[in-house]
Short mmCIF file of C-alpha atoms in Angstrom, two decimals:
data_model
loop_
_atom_site.label_atom_id
_atom_site.label_comp_id
_atom_site.label_asym_id
_atom_site.label_seq_id
_atom_site.Cartn_x
_atom_site.Cartn_y
_atom_site.Cartn_z
CA MET A 66 -0.07 0.02 -0.05
CA ALA A 67 1.26 3.48 -0.72
CA PRO A 68 2.40 5.38 2.42
CA THR A 69 -0.19 7.53 4.11
CA ARG A 70 0.12 11.24 3.15
CA LYS A 71 -1.06 14.34 4.77
CA PRO A 72 -4.51 15.59 3.92
CA ASN A 73 -4.86 17.83 0.94
CA PRO A 74 -4.56 21.33 2.21
CA ALA A 75 -7.11 22.60 -0.11
CA PRO A 76 -10.29 20.66 0.56
CA MET A 77 -12.27 22.23 -2.18
CA PRO A 78 -12.00 25.33 -4.57
CA PRO A 79 -11.50 28.39 -2.40
CA LYS A 80 -14.86 29.82 -3.10
CA LYS A 81 -16.95 29.40 0.04
CA GLN A 82 -20.72 28.35 0.01
CA SER A 83 -23.31 29.65 2.38
CA ALA A 84 -25.01 27.11 4.70
CA PRO A 85 -27.77 25.25 2.92
CA GLN A 86 -31.28 26.34 3.66
CA ASN A 87 -33.21 23.26 2.78
CA ALA A 88 -32.80 19.66 1.83
CA ARG A 89 -32.37 20.39 -1.81
CA ALA A 90 -29.46 22.83 -1.23
CA SER A 91 -27.91 20.30 1.19
CA GLY A 92 -28.21 17.54 -1.46
CA ALA A 93 -26.58 19.58 -4.07
CA LEU A 94 -23.62 20.29 -1.77
CA ILE A 95 -23.34 16.51 -0.98
CA ASP A 96 -23.32 15.74 -4.82
CA ARG A 97 -20.70 18.42 -5.41
CA ILE A 98 -18.32 17.11 -2.72
CA PHE A 99 -19.01 13.52 -3.96
CA ASP A 100 -18.20 14.46 -7.63
CA GLU A 101 -15.23 16.51 -6.82
CA TYR A 102 -13.41 13.77 -4.79
CA ARG A 103 -14.59 11.01 -7.04
CA GLY A 104 -12.82 12.94 -9.93
CA ARG A 105 -9.74 13.40 -7.93
CA ILE A 106 -9.49 9.82 -6.99
CA GLU A 107 -10.23 8.48 -10.46
CA SER A 108 -7.67 10.92 -11.99
CA ARG A 109 -4.97 9.73 -9.46
CA ALA A 110 -4.82 13.29 -7.89
CA LEU A 111 -5.38 11.52 -4.65
CA ALA A 112 -3.38 8.61 -3.89
CA VAL A 113 -4.45 5.29 -2.33
CA GLY A 114 -4.17 5.56 1.46
CA GLU A 115 -4.25 9.42 1.34
CA ARG A 116 -6.40 10.89 4.14
CA LEU A 117 -9.09 13.47 3.31
CA PRO A 118 -9.62 16.60 5.32
CA SER A 119 -11.42 15.99 8.64
CA VAL A 120 -15.13 16.31 8.52
CA ARG A 121 -14.84 19.54 10.66
CA ALA A 122 -12.17 20.98 8.49
CA MET A 123 -14.08 20.45 5.30
CA ALA A 124 -17.32 21.96 6.94
CA ALA A 125 -15.35 24.91 8.06
CA SER A 126 -13.84 25.57 4.67
CA MET A 127 -17.21 25.67 3.00
CA SER A 128 -19.28 27.28 5.76
CA ILE A 129 -21.59 24.25 5.74
CA SER A 130 -22.62 21.77 8.42
CA ASN A 131 -20.67 18.75 9.55
CA GLU A 132 -23.60 16.52 8.65
CA THR A 133 -23.53 17.56 5.10
CA VAL A 134 -19.86 16.63 4.72
CA LEU A 135 -20.27 13.47 6.62
CA ARG A 136 -23.12 12.35 4.30
CA ALA A 137 -20.97 13.16 1.19
CA TYR A 138 -18.05 11.14 2.66
CA ASP A 139 -20.45 8.33 3.46
CA LYS A 140 -21.64 8.36 -0.18
CA LEU A 141 -18.07 8.14 -1.34
CA ALA A 142 -17.35 5.24 1.11
CA ALA A 143 -20.45 3.33 0.04
CA ALA A 144 -19.44 3.78 -3.64
CA GLY A 145 -16.01 2.20 -2.76
CA TYR A 146 -13.84 5.31 -3.03
CA LEU A 147 -13.15 5.77 0.67
CA GLU A 148 -12.67 3.71 3.72
CA ALA A 149 -13.19 5.08 7.28
CA LYS A 150 -10.68 4.34 10.07
CA ARG A 151 -12.24 4.75 13.46
CA GLY A 152 -10.67 7.53 15.45
CA SER A 153 -8.74 8.73 12.41
CA GLY A 154 -10.77 9.92 9.52
CA PHE A 155 -11.54 8.93 5.89
CA TYR A 156 -8.85 7.59 3.49
CA VAL A 157 -8.87 6.69 -0.20
CA SER A 158 -9.61 3.03 -0.38
CA PRO A 159 -7.02 0.67 -1.76
CA ARG A 160 -9.86 -0.81 -3.88
CA ALA A 161 -11.00 2.54 -5.24
CA LEU A 162 -9.62 2.05 -8.72
CA GLU A 163 -10.12 -1.80 -8.99
CA GLU A 164 -12.98 -2.32 -11.54
CA GLY A 165 -15.88 -4.19 -9.99
CA ALA A 166 -14.26 -4.70 -6.61
CA PRO A 167 -16.48 -3.93 -3.54
CA PRO A 168 -15.45 -1.51 -0.92
CA PRO A 169 -13.79 -2.99 2.20
CA SER A 170 -16.17 -5.06 4.08
CA PRO A 171 -15.19 -6.57 7.56
CA ARG A 172 -15.52 -10.26 8.11
CA TRP A 173 -17.60 -11.55 10.97
CA SER A 174 -15.44 -12.52 13.97
CA GLY A 175 -18.05 -12.45 16.76
CA PRO A 176 -19.38 -9.46 18.71
CA PRO A 177 -16.30 -7.14 19.12
CA SER A 178 -16.89 -5.39 22.52
CA PRO A 179 -19.01 -5.06 25.57
CA ASP A 180 -21.19 -2.50 23.69
CA SER A 181 -22.06 -5.00 20.86
CA TRP A 182 -25.61 -5.93 20.12
CA ASP A 183 -25.76 -9.28 21.85
CA HIS A 184 -24.93 -7.62 25.21
CA LEU A 185 -27.96 -5.17 24.54
CA LEU A 186 -30.32 -8.21 24.49
CA HIS A 187 -29.62 -8.55 28.08
CA SER A 188 -29.05 -4.98 29.20
CA GLU A 189 -32.30 -4.62 31.07
CA GLY A 190 -31.90 -2.63 34.39
CA PRO A 191 -31.32 0.88 35.53
CA GLY A 192 -28.51 1.51 33.03
CA GLY A 193 -29.69 -0.44 29.97
CA ASP A 194 -33.42 -0.21 29.49
CA SER A 195 -33.27 2.37 26.79
CA ALA A 196 -30.92 0.40 24.74
CA LEU A 197 -33.23 -2.82 24.53
CA GLY A 198 -35.21 -3.49 21.31
CA THR A 199 -38.29 -4.73 23.20
CA LEU A 200 -41.41 -3.29 24.85
CA PRO A 201 -41.74 -3.81 28.53
CA ALA A 202 -43.64 -6.76 29.63
CA GLU A 203 -46.70 -4.82 30.77
CA TRP A 204 -47.02 -3.40 27.32
CA THR A 205 -46.96 -6.60 25.29
CA GLY A 206 -49.68 -9.19 24.83
CA THR A 207 -48.86 -11.61 27.76
CA GLU A 208 -52.44 -11.79 28.98
CA ALA A 209 -53.70 -12.80 25.41
CA LEU A 210 -50.73 -15.19 25.23
CA SER A 211 -51.76 -16.86 28.41
CA ALA A 212 -55.31 -17.22 27.17
CA ALA A 213 -54.00 -18.82 24.01
CA LEU A 214 -52.03 -21.24 26.01
CA ARG A 215 -55.00 -22.25 28.10
CA SER A 216 -56.93 -22.74 24.86
CA LEU A 217 -54.22 -25.00 23.45
CA ALA A 218 -54.05 -26.99 26.61
CA ASP A 219 -57.83 -27.76 26.25
CA ARG A 220 -57.57 -29.23 22.81
CA ALA A 221 -56.85 -32.96 21.97
CA PRO A 222 -53.17 -33.50 22.12
CA ALA A 223 -52.98 -36.02 19.17
CA GLY A 224 -52.36 -33.34 16.51
CA LEU A 225 -49.51 -31.83 18.37
CA ALA A 226 -47.35 -34.88 17.91
CA ASP A 227 -47.39 -34.93 14.15
CA TYR A 228 -45.04 -33.17 11.63
CA ALA A 229 -46.34 -29.96 10.39
CA ASP A 230 -46.46 -28.89 6.83
CA ARG A 231 -42.94 -27.42 5.87
CA ARG A 232 -44.69 -24.08 5.12
CA GLY A 233 -46.36 -24.02 8.55
CA TRP A 234 -49.71 -24.88 9.91
CA LEU A 235 -52.33 -24.19 7.20
CA PRO A 236 -54.97 -22.48 9.33
CA LEU A 237 -52.35 -20.00 10.43
CA ARG A 238 -51.19 -19.26 6.87
CA GLU A 239 -54.70 -18.71 5.99
CA ALA A 240 -55.04 -16.17 8.68
CA LEU A 241 -51.78 -14.49 7.71
CA ALA A 242 -53.02 -14.28 4.06
CA ALA A 243 -56.19 -12.48 5.32
CA ARG A 244 -54.16 -10.14 7.47
CA LEU A 245 -51.77 -9.33 4.67
CA ARG A 246 -54.72 -8.30 2.43
CA MET A 247 -55.77 -5.78 4.95
CA ALA A 248 -52.31 -4.22 4.27
CA GLY A 249 -52.89 -4.32 0.60
CA ILE A 250 -50.65 -7.36 0.06
CA ASP A 251 -52.22 -10.28 -2.01
CA ALA A 252 -50.62 -13.50 -1.12
CA THR A 253 -51.92 -17.12 -1.09
CA PRO A 254 -51.27 -19.49 1.92
CA ASP A 255 -48.87 -21.47 -0.46
CA GLN A 256 -46.68 -18.39 -0.68
CA ILE A 257 -46.33 -17.99 3.17
CA MET A 258 -43.88 -19.73 5.42
CA THR A 259 -44.09 -19.46 9.28
CA THR A 260 -40.74 -19.12 10.91
CA ALA A 261 -39.21 -18.68 14.36
CA GLY A 262 -39.34 -14.97 14.22
CA ALA A 263 -37.97 -12.51 11.55
CA THR A 264 -34.44 -13.42 12.46
CA ASP A 265 -35.08 -17.13 11.53
CA ALA A 266 -36.77 -15.84 8.24
CA LEU A 267 -33.76 -13.63 7.43
CA ASP A 268 -31.39 -16.57 8.20
CA LEU A 269 -33.33 -18.84 5.83
CA VAL A 270 -33.31 -16.27 3.05
CA VAL A 271 -29.54 -15.74 3.21
CA TRP A 272 -28.69 -19.39 3.48
CA SER A 273 -30.98 -20.25 0.73
CA LEU A 274 -30.43 -17.59 -1.93
CA LEU A 275 -27.06 -16.00 -1.37
CA HIS A 276 -23.56 -17.19 -1.65
CA GLN A 277 -20.23 -16.24 -0.31
CA GLY A 278 -18.54 -13.37 -2.20
CA GLN A 279 -21.82 -12.10 -3.68
CA TYR A 280 -22.62 -8.37 -3.22
CA VAL A 281 -25.71 -7.08 -1.39
CA VAL A 282 -26.89 -3.62 -0.40
CA LEU A 283 -27.83 -2.65 3.30
CA GLU A 284 -29.47 0.58 4.31
CA GLU A 285 -27.27 2.85 6.53
CA PRO A 286 -28.10 2.72 9.53
CA ALA A 287 -29.42 -0.85 9.39
CA PRO A 288 -30.58 -3.45 11.99
CA PHE A 289 -27.39 -4.94 13.48
CA ILE A 290 -28.90 -8.44 12.99
CA HIS A 291 -28.86 -7.91 9.23
CA THR A 292 -25.24 -6.90 9.18
CA GLN A 293 -24.02 -9.59 11.53
CA ARG A 294 -25.95 -12.42 9.56
CA LEU A 295 -24.58 -11.30 6.15
CA LEU A 296 -20.94 -10.94 7.51
CA ALA A 297 -21.22 -14.36 9.02
CA SER A 298 -22.11 -15.80 5.52
CA GLY A 299 -19.15 -14.19 3.84
CA ILE A 300 -21.17 -11.91 1.79
CA TRP A 301 -19.83 -8.46 0.68
CA ILE A 302 -22.09 -5.57 2.12
CA LEU A 303 -22.52 -2.19 0.23
CA ARG A 304 -24.18 0.62 2.06
CA VAL A 305 -26.69 3.20 0.98
CA GLN A 306 -27.94 5.93 3.26
CA ARG A 307 -31.48 5.83 4.70
CA LEU A 308 -33.20 9.20 4.29
CA GLU A 309 -36.48 10.26 5.89
CA ASP A 310 -38.53 8.78 2.94
CA GLY A 311 -36.50 5.75 2.33
CA PRO A 312 -33.03 4.91 0.85
CA ASP A 313 -31.01 7.33 -1.26
CA LEU A 314 -31.83 6.02 -4.67
CA GLN A 315 -29.15 7.95 -6.52
CA GLN A 316 -26.58 6.34 -4.21
CA LEU A 317 -28.22 2.88 -4.75
CA ALA A 318 -28.08 3.35 -8.59
CA ALA A 319 -24.39 4.11 -8.48
CA LEU A 320 -23.77 1.01 -6.47
CA CYS A 321 -25.91 -1.17 -8.77
CA GLU A 322 -23.92 0.25 -11.79
CA LYS A 323 -20.55 -0.55 -10.30
CA TYR A 324 -21.06 -3.73 -8.23
CA LYS A 325 -24.11 -5.49 -9.64
CA PRO A 326 -25.33 -6.44 -6.16
CA LYS A 327 -27.72 -9.46 -5.92
CA ALA A 328 -30.23 -8.20 -3.37
CA PHE A 329 -31.14 -5.12 -1.28
CA PHE A 330 -32.24 -5.46 2.49
CA CYS A 331 -34.53 -2.74 3.54
CA SER A 332 -37.62 -1.89 5.54
CA SER A 333 -40.67 -0.17 4.09
CA VAL A 334 -42.35 0.61 7.37
CA LEU A 335 -40.85 1.85 10.55
CA GLN A 336 -37.26 1.08 9.72
CA ASN A 337 -34.85 0.07 12.68
CA PRO A 338 -33.35 2.28 14.04
CA THR A 339 -34.70 5.38 12.60
CA SER A 340 -38.51 4.55 12.59
CA THR A 341 -38.76 6.12 9.18
CA SER A 342 -41.08 4.70 6.44
CA LEU A 343 -40.88 4.51 2.64
CA SER A 344 -42.91 6.93 0.65
CA PRO A 345 -45.16 5.64 -2.13
CA ARG A 346 -43.26 7.62 -4.72
CA LYS A 347 -40.04 6.33 -3.75
CA ALA A 348 -41.34 2.78 -3.39
CA HIS A 349 -42.26 2.89 -7.17
CA GLN A 350 -38.86 4.29 -8.05
CA LEU A 351 -37.02 1.68 -5.98
CA LEU A 352 -38.94 -1.23 -7.76
CA LYS A 353 -38.12 0.33 -11.08
CA LEU A 354 -34.45 0.54 -10.28
CA ALA A 355 -34.61 -3.15 -9.08
CA GLU A 356 -36.01 -4.12 -12.35
CA GLN A 357 -33.38 -2.24 -14.22
CA HIS A 358 -30.52 -3.92 -12.37
CA ASP A 359 -32.04 -7.47 -11.84
CA LEU A 360 -32.04 -6.80 -7.92
CA TRP A 361 -34.25 -8.61 -5.61
CA ILE A 362 -35.39 -7.03 -2.34
CA VAL A 363 -35.95 -8.34 1.21
CA ASP A 364 -38.51 -6.09 2.98
CA ASP A 365 -38.18 -6.52 6.79
CA ASP A 366 -41.67 -5.62 8.19
CA THR A 367 -40.87 -6.50 11.72
CA TYR A 368 -42.27 -3.32 13.22
CA GLY A 369 -45.13 -2.77 10.61
CA ASP A 370 -47.95 -3.57 13.18
CA LEU A 371 -46.98 -0.68 15.12
CA LEU A 372 -48.03 1.63 12.38
CA PRO A 373 -51.68 2.91 12.73
CA ARG A 374 -53.98 1.97 9.85
CA SER A 375 -54.87 5.59 9.51
CA ARG A 376 -51.33 6.17 8.18
CA LEU A 377 -51.01 3.35 5.69
CA GLY A 378 -51.60 5.97 2.98
CA GLU A 379 -48.35 7.67 3.86
CA THR A 380 -46.18 4.79 3.07
CA ALA A 381 -46.06 1.75 0.75
CA ARG A 382 -45.15 -1.87 1.40
CA LEU A 383 -42.98 -3.15 -1.58
CA ALA A 384 -44.84 -6.43 -1.85
CA ALA A 385 -48.10 -4.58 -2.23
CA LEU A 386 -46.79 -3.06 -5.50
CA ASP A 387 -44.49 -5.79 -6.55
CA HIS A 388 -46.68 -8.84 -6.06
CA PHE A 389 -43.58 -10.88 -5.14
CA GLU A 390 -41.88 -10.63 -8.56
CA ARG A 391 -38.74 -9.35 -6.81
CA VAL A 392 -39.69 -8.78 -3.16
CA ILE A 393 -39.55 -11.20 -0.27
CA HIS A 394 -41.63 -9.97 2.65
CA ILE A 395 -40.73 -10.84 6.17
CA GLY A 396 -43.05 -10.27 9.18
CA SER A 397 -42.76 -10.93 12.94
CA PHE A 398 -44.98 -10.84 16.11
CA SER A 399 -42.13 -10.80 18.58
CA LYS A 400 -42.15 -7.05 19.11
CA THR A 401 -46.06 -6.83 19.60
CA VAL A 402 -46.90 -10.17 21.46
CA ALA A 403 -43.75 -11.25 23.35
CA PRO A 404 -39.98 -11.57 22.40
CA ALA A 405 -39.95 -15.13 23.61
CA LEU A 406 -42.75 -16.40 21.42
CA ARG A 407 -40.30 -16.25 18.39
CA SER A 408 -43.05 -16.26 15.76
CA GLY A 409 -42.80 -14.70 12.29
CA PHE A 410 -43.27 -15.48 8.60
CA LEU A 411 -41.98 -14.87 5.21
CA VAL A 412 -43.78 -14.49 1.95
CA ALA A 413 -42.12 -15.11 -1.55
CA ASN A 414 -43.12 -16.21 -5.09
CA GLY A 415 -43.25 -19.98 -6.07
CA GLN A 416 -39.79 -20.23 -7.52
CA ARG A 417 -38.03 -18.74 -4.47
CA MET A 418 -40.39 -20.57 -2.10
CA GLN A 419 -39.21 -24.01 -3.47
CA ARG A 420 -35.66 -23.13 -2.64
CA LEU A 421 -36.65 -22.02 0.70
CA LEU A 422 -38.62 -25.20 1.41
CA LEU A 423 -35.73 -27.28 0.32
CA MET A 424 -33.33 -25.55 2.77
CA ARG A 425 -35.97 -25.58 5.59
CA SER A 426 -36.26 -29.43 5.10
CA VAL A 427 -32.53 -29.84 5.95
CA SER A 428 -32.49 -27.27 8.78
CA ALA A 429 -35.52 -26.95 11.12
CA ILE A 430 -37.50 -29.46 9.07
CA HIS A 431 -40.63 -27.49 9.71
CA SER A 432 -42.13 -24.67 11.91
CA SER A 433 -43.20 -25.14 15.50
CA LEU A 434 -46.68 -26.45 15.39
CA VAL A 435 -47.44 -25.42 18.91
CA THR A 436 -46.17 -21.91 18.22
CA ASP A 437 -48.23 -21.72 15.06
CA GLN A 438 -51.42 -22.80 16.89
CA ILE A 439 -50.75 -20.15 19.67
CA LEU A 440 -50.45 -17.42 17.19
CA HIS A 441 -53.54 -18.63 15.18
CA HIS A 442 -55.48 -18.21 18.38
CA LEU A 443 -54.07 -14.78 18.95
CA LEU A 444 -54.95 -13.67 15.46
CA THR A 445 -58.40 -15.07 15.26
CA ALA A 446 -59.77 -15.09 18.83
CA GLY A 447 -57.30 -12.89 20.94
CA ASP A 448 -58.33 -9.51 19.63
CA TYR A 449 -54.70 -9.02 18.20
CA GLU A 450 -55.97 -5.89 16.22
CA GLN A 451 -57.21 -4.19 19.37
CA HIS A 452 -54.00 -4.96 21.16
CA CYS A 453 -51.96 -3.39 18.40
CA ARG A 454 -54.14 -0.24 18.41
CA LYS A 455 -53.46 0.21 22.09
CA LEU A 456 -49.79 -0.27 21.58
CA GLN A 457 -49.80 2.37 18.68
CA GLU A 458 -51.75 4.95 20.80
CA ARG A 459 -49.39 4.42 23.79
CA LEU A 460 -46.20 4.77 21.70
CA ASP A 461 -47.62 7.77 19.99
CA ALA A 462 -48.32 9.53 23.27
CA ARG A 463 -44.99 8.57 24.82
CA GLY A 464 -43.03 9.29 21.54
CA ARG A 465 -44.42 12.94 21.46
CA ALA A 466 -43.68 13.54 25.07
CA LEU A 467 -40.00 12.15 24.68
CA LEU A 468 -39.43 14.24 21.47
CA ALA A 469 -40.60 17.28 23.29
CA GLN A 470 -38.23 16.54 26.20
CA VAL A 471 -35.37 15.88 23.84
CA ARG A 472 -35.63 19.03 22.00
CA ALA A 473 -36.20 21.12 25.10
CA ARG A 474 -32.56 19.97 26.13
CA GLY A 475 -31.26 21.26 22.77
CA TRP A 476 -30.73 17.76 21.27
CA GLN A 477 -31.87 16.98 17.71
CA ALA A 478 -34.43 14.22 16.57
CA ASN A 479 -37.19 13.83 14.08
CA GLY A 480 -40.41 12.39 15.39
CA THR A 481 -42.13 10.04 13.14
CA GLY A 482 -45.33 9.72 15.17
CA ALA A 483 -45.10 5.85 15.31
CA GLY A 484 -42.92 3.04 16.15
CA MET A 485 -40.71 2.14 18.99
CA TYR A 486 -37.63 4.27 18.56
CA LEU A 487 -36.43 7.88 18.47
CA TRP A 488 -33.31 8.36 16.59
CA MET A 489 -31.54 11.16 18.58
CA SER A 490 -28.38 13.19 18.29
CA PRO A 491 -26.90 15.48 20.96
CA GLY A 492 -25.86 17.93 18.25
CA GLU A 493 -22.90 18.58 15.97
CA ALA A 494 -21.19 20.65 18.79
CA VAL A 495 -21.14 17.59 20.97
CA ASP A 496 -18.50 14.82 20.82
CA ALA A 497 -21.09 12.19 20.91
CA ARG A 498 -18.67 9.16 20.91
CA ALA A 499 -17.10 10.51 24.05
CA VAL A 500 -20.57 10.92 25.55
CA TRP A 501 -21.43 7.33 24.93
CA GLN A 502 -18.17 6.17 26.29
CA ALA A 503 -18.63 8.18 29.43
CA LEU A 504 -22.02 6.58 29.80
CA ALA A 505 -20.60 3.13 29.25
CA ALA A 506 -17.96 3.81 31.91
CA ASP A 507 -20.81 4.53 34.37
CA GLY A 508 -22.53 1.31 33.47
CA THR A 509 -25.18 2.88 31.32
CA ARG A 510 -25.63 1.01 28.03
CA VAL A 511 -26.79 2.83 24.88
CA ALA A 512 -27.57 1.72 21.41
CA ASN A 513 -25.33 4.10 19.73
CA GLU A 514 -24.66 4.43 16.00
CA THR A 515 -21.59 2.07 15.96
CA LEU A 516 -24.30 -0.92 16.16
CA PHE A 517 -26.21 0.18 13.08
CA ALA A 518 -23.55 1.78 10.75
CA SER A 519 -20.24 0.73 9.26
CA HIS A 520 -18.33 3.86 9.50
CA ARG A 521 -20.45 6.76 11.02
CA PHE A 522 -18.88 8.44 13.98
CA ASP A 523 -21.51 7.76 16.66
CA ALA A 524 -23.52 10.80 16.10
CA HIS A 525 -26.89 9.25 17.00
CA VAL A 526 -28.36 7.12 19.57
CA ARG A 527 -31.39 4.83 19.39
CA LEU A 528 -33.87 5.55 22.28
CA ASN A 529 -36.61 3.07 23.10
CA ILE A 530 -39.53 5.27 23.54
CA ALA A 531 -41.29 2.86 25.94
CA ARG A 532 -38.16 2.50 28.21
CA THR A 533 -36.54 6.03 28.20
CA ASP A 534 -37.35 7.98 31.17
CA ASP A 535 -36.28 11.41 32.68
CA ALA A 536 -33.51 9.60 34.69
CA MET A 537 -31.97 8.36 31.48
CA LEU A 538 -32.14 11.61 29.86
CA ASP A 539 -30.59 13.17 32.93
CA ARG A 540 -27.66 10.59 32.63
CA ILE A 541 -27.05 11.66 28.98
CA ALA A 542 -26.99 15.31 29.96
CA ALA A 543 -24.70 14.66 32.75
CA ALA A 544 -22.34 12.78 30.38
CA ILE A 545 -22.45 15.63 27.86
CA ASP A 546 -21.52 18.10 30.64
CA ARG A 547 -18.55 15.98 31.73
CA VAL A 548 -17.33 15.49 28.11
CA ALA A 549 -17.59 19.32 27.54
CA SER A 550 -15.52 20.10 30.74
CA HIS A 551 -12.89 17.67 29.44
CA PRO A 552 -12.86 17.97 25.63
CA GLN A 553 -10.83 15.58 23.45
CA PRO A 554 -9.00 16.59 20.26
CA PRO A 555 -11.31 16.06 17.22
CA ALA A 556 -10.65 12.81 15.41
CA GLY A 557 -8.96 13.27 12.13
CA THR A 558 -7.47 16.75 12.71
#
């Protein structure tokens, strides 16, 4: 590798730009930085291994926000031109000029630190509730679940000893097909397979339809289980920025042109961790792009039941538009009923379903018949719809209150009015990474951006709306004050 050189002293042409006043202006500046540095790299004006100006230095030179520069650098990294080195900055990637080569993608070697995602699964307590990805037990459907178990115990036991259909129990698949129609998705029971939650469905899709060395695209930020599962399979991961109305399609098109990825993993509704949803306009554009580049899509709808039906017109589930030509739809009941229930499903066309069934037959053999019957009772006799409406109303009220509290403290967040999470930043003037480290030193776990992104510098944290109280916000504020009184040198300067 060429020796690392000092950053280019002239980040951009000397003419300064005024700060953007709206998203369109910000997008133009992002594109300008992207085009400028792509040209420099492709013309060899910047050498492999050369460090770019720090985010703060670039922003200061152009009189724009750090976020605008960071998004431009992110876009260059996703396209394979840059790589991020934690605590140091952005560098020209060794693979930047290799035709068809993917950007650097780490290989899975297990959870790397005490702040990794698997520790957050067990972080409940005074210092960890806000980091959890579950609702409190008193919010979930434990009463309905108990009633379903009692109903199952009263049935004749003979049927519980038999193998189930590989797709899952037929009465449940019929109930799921009816429920999908309510969301505008037309699927037959034969297109549905029940699974042990969305994670099991994702695992089955990856194992059945992808191979080591293939390229796929993930949203940035993305659910950490998506990243970990793909890395464990030896699959190259490309990143596309998640915006308020869905993925950055210009960035996705550039990745498709350069790398010819096989699949795109995303969420139409209440994406984790941002709780944003895909707009109908962007959904149509995404499907056109997928057809143009022969890309199939995995739509993770784990949180979809938390979106009020009155707001369905604001978003679009891809399967409702695509009719499963390219889309695989994944659903789950673990977030709304109980995490331990481990009940979910996937929906695919006949060709892909045959491959999925083959792999199912040599792994789990079939779904849990007991779990399928419990869920069938919940959907058909347990008033699941009313339960979801109560969750939606409760999350909406708590979410609005939390958003007001966050903004009152001078922090930044966009309220979506639905979902479990608030994607919050303490602001550009705060060394967020040092804040999260200070909290960890005090035994407070947070779901910070490192868990959801490949190379962002910890600007955001995911707050669980149902589990974040005033005491947690006070701990964050105290950590911000401690960091401000003992500032660290900015990374990459």
